[in-house]
């Protein structure tokens, strides 16, 4: 993995491919390359490091052609070197291939192919696909791709070109996202990409490929074919695919004057909440309406248990959702790591609902969990941000976040939108199960008020930056919270780890004395999330325990608490809302703290090392 873009049309391919790769930089990568069908056949250029390195190489060694494929790699097999960068070729250099995903049986395939004379030049799993296609090729590229994929196990989104079947790109998908961009000016131009951002400057018309589908792109247009039919060479009727329209524009994936995408997205959060709730809050009835879940109304009404699953930040949002749903709707909720869910053979009763939470809607582990739930007879719904994503299409129903494109690798606005969506879901279920209408109205009014509260928090950024200046050289952090703010402690620690590379851990505040307290000294900053709620006195005792041992305390509390300032080293005040919604407000200053510490340390906050925006491998 991580990013694919391809073009077949009448114009020069290299500039289109290079601009597409730049649009995919936010996903994280370690090398880049392209292949173009030029006057003398396929020409490949690739380099380690940034896309700027590839651009410089193309200036020294230009290529020309109207059909090409390109890739940004995030290493899974083999070091991030020029040799291991995509595209990969076959023995004779007649075929070029880019790939997102992981070939799980690559070692077995490599051994078999080597035994029959194939010569491998890289350490990657992807290269076996090029040799499999070479071995199966009999004059038609799509048939060779279909035959080769019967032997490959794992996840893949691929784009392939061959000198022996020129002016053609064959793409195939199995559990890794791919979409086609359809030309709007009648010239037949077609694009392929793993992310719509790569092609948005050229077209808004897209076709989403489903698993086990092949598409053939030429300068004259495209067709999609069912993989099995192509393999059998029978029933090769093109699949009629729905064309979707993308309704956001390039401005939404630009920095708009901010130094980083992440900072822009932090500041977008008031509007993100407005968009996430628009048309969904019914104040008179004291409830929420999530139209995407209408068809699950009977299952939701009789649900005896709800399982929420996700990875990373989405898992933290699910933990907040657990507090919301159980407190409001009184339905038992379990939160599962998506990466573990299917491997522990979960027991799903007929009245169990499974919710998969993913910003991208393509997270491999979450997708696998959703599929496992459905395989076991469960009912699955999705909470995703990307329209047309795989989880959105493979669940029984779902909720879109409407957060817009999130470019920064470390999620911010999608996180608050996920919690907001879960709050709406909890309110909807609660009202169906007997929650008092006036209580519902109070909750609706509190949700409506959240954007203004986030705007207040953002006004305190200068104060948060001063706190960051004192702790930019810290080597470890501890984040502590209780109740629904415990997941916010986890998320605050994760944000700091992701973008500043400082070791940080989150715990329930009461668990500090069961081990982590041994770490506390005058070099250990401790961030307490301490709003004035029912457990506030308990958190005060935890703060005293840290101060007694010389720890430096940063406390985040609700406005009006003046006494706490004398007990801590730094106090960050936030406006108050209902306790179950306070985590949404509290998340924002922790995002800003992590951001400013990372900037002071000279880190690339939008493209943190070793991370990818959408993790499409297990």
CSV table of C-alpha atoms in Angstrom, one decimal, residues 258 263 266-270 274 451-466 559 572-575 585 588-589 592 596:
chain,number,residue,atom,x,y,z
A,258,UNK,CA,-3.1,27.1,7.7
A,263,UNK,CA,-4.5,22.5,12.2
A,266,UNK,CA,-9.0,21.1,14.2
A,267,UNK,CA,-10.3,24.6,13.5
A,268,UNK,CA,-13.0,23.2,11.2
A,269,UNK,CA,-14.6,21.2,14.1
A,270,UNK,CA,-17.4,23.6,15.0
A,274,UNK,CA,-23.0,21.5,12.5
A,451,UNK,CA,-20.3,24.1,17.9
A,452,UNK,CA,-20.3,27.4,19.9
A,453,UNK,CA,-18.5,25.7,22.7
A,454,UNK,CA,-15.8,24.4,20.4
A,455,UNK,CA,-15.3,27.9,19.0
A,456,UNK,CA,-14.7,29.1,22.6
A,457,UNK,CA,-12.1,26.3,23.1
A,458,UNK,CA,-10.3,27.3,19.9
A,459,UNK,CA,-10.0,30.9,21.2
A,460,UNK,CA,-7.7,29.5,23.9
A,461,UNK,CA,-5.1,28.2,21.4
A,462,UNK,CA,-2.5,30.8,22.4
A,463,UNK,CA,-2.7,29.6,26.0
A,464,UNK,CA,-2.4,26.0,25.0
A,465,UNK,CA,0.6,26.8,22.8
A,466,UNK,CA,2.4,28.3,25.9
A,559,UNK,CA,-14.8,27.0,33.6
A,572,UNK,CA,-6.7,24.7,30.7
A,573,UNK,CA,-10.3,25.8,31.1
A,574,UNK,CA,-13.1,24.7,28.7
A,575,UNK,CA,-16.8,25.5,28.6
A,585,UNK,CA,-15.4,19.6,24.1
A,588,UNK,CA,-10.1,19.7,21.2
A,589,UNK,CA,-7.6,21.2,23.6
A,592,UNK,CA,-4.1,21.4,20.0
A,596,UNK,CA,1.9,22.5,19.1
